[in-house]
Coordinates of C-alpha atoms in Angstrom, one line a residue:
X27 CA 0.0 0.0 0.0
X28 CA 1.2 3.7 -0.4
X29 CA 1.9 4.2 3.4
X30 CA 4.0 0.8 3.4
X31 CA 1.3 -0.9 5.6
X32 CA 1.3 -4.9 4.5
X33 CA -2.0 -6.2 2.8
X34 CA -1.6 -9.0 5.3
X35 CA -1.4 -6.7 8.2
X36 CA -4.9 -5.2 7.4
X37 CA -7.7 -7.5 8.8
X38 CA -11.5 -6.5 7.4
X39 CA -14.9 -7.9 8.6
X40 CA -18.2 -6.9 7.0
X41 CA -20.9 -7.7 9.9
X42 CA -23.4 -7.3 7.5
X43 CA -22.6 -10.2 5.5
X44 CA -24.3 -13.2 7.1
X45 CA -21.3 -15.3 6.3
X46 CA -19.4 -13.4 9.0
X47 CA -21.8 -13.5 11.6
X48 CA -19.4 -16.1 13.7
X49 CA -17.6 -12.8 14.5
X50 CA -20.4 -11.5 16.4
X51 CA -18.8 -14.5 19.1
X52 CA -16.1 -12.2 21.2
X53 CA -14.3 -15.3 21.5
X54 CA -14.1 -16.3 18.0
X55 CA -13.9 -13.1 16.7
X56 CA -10.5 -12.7 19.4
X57 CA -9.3 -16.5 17.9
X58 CA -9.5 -15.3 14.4
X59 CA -7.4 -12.2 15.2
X60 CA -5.2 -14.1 16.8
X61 CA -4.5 -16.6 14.4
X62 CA -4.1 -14.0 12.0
X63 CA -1.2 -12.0 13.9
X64 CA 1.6 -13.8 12.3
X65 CA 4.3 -11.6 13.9
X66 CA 4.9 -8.6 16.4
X67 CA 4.0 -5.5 13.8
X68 CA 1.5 -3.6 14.1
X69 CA -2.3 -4.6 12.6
X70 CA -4.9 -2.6 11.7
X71 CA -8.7 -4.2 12.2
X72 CA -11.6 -2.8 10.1
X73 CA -15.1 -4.0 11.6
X74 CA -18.0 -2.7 9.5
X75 CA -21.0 -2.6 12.0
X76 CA -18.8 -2.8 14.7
X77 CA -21.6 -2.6 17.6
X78 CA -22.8 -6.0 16.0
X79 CA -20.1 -7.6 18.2
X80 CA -20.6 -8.6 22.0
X81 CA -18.7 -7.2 24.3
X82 CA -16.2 -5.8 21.6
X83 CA -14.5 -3.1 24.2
X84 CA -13.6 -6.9 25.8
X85 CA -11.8 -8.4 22.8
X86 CA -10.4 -4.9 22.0
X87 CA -8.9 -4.8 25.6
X88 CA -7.8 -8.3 25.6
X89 CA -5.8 -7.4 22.0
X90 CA -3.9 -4.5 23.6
X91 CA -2.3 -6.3 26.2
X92 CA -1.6 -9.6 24.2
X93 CA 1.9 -10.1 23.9

């Protein structure tokens, strides 16, 4: 990308498509993540719909102190 940000590092989730709607699950939605961080730099995470995820401020708070 222009800014040098990775494809890879950029993780996207339409809520609206019914295909995603496992990600409304904190804990899946925080495995996926997860499983996705490959190394220590930073990611970005783009949740369309955001508020369609329980307890989100949960899995955001458990992401900012994983290691």
């Amino acid at each position: 990308m222009d800014e040098g940000v990775r494809e890879d590092h950029i993780l996207v989730i339409d809520m609206e498509s019914r295909k995603n709607r496992e990600f409304k699950n904190p804990d899946y939605l925080l495995d996926w993540v997860e499983k996705m961080m490959i190394d220590y730099e930073t990611y970005y995470i783009i949740i369309d719909e955001v508020q369609e995820v329980e307890d989100f401020v949960e899995v955001l708070s458990s992401l900012s102190v994983t290691e």
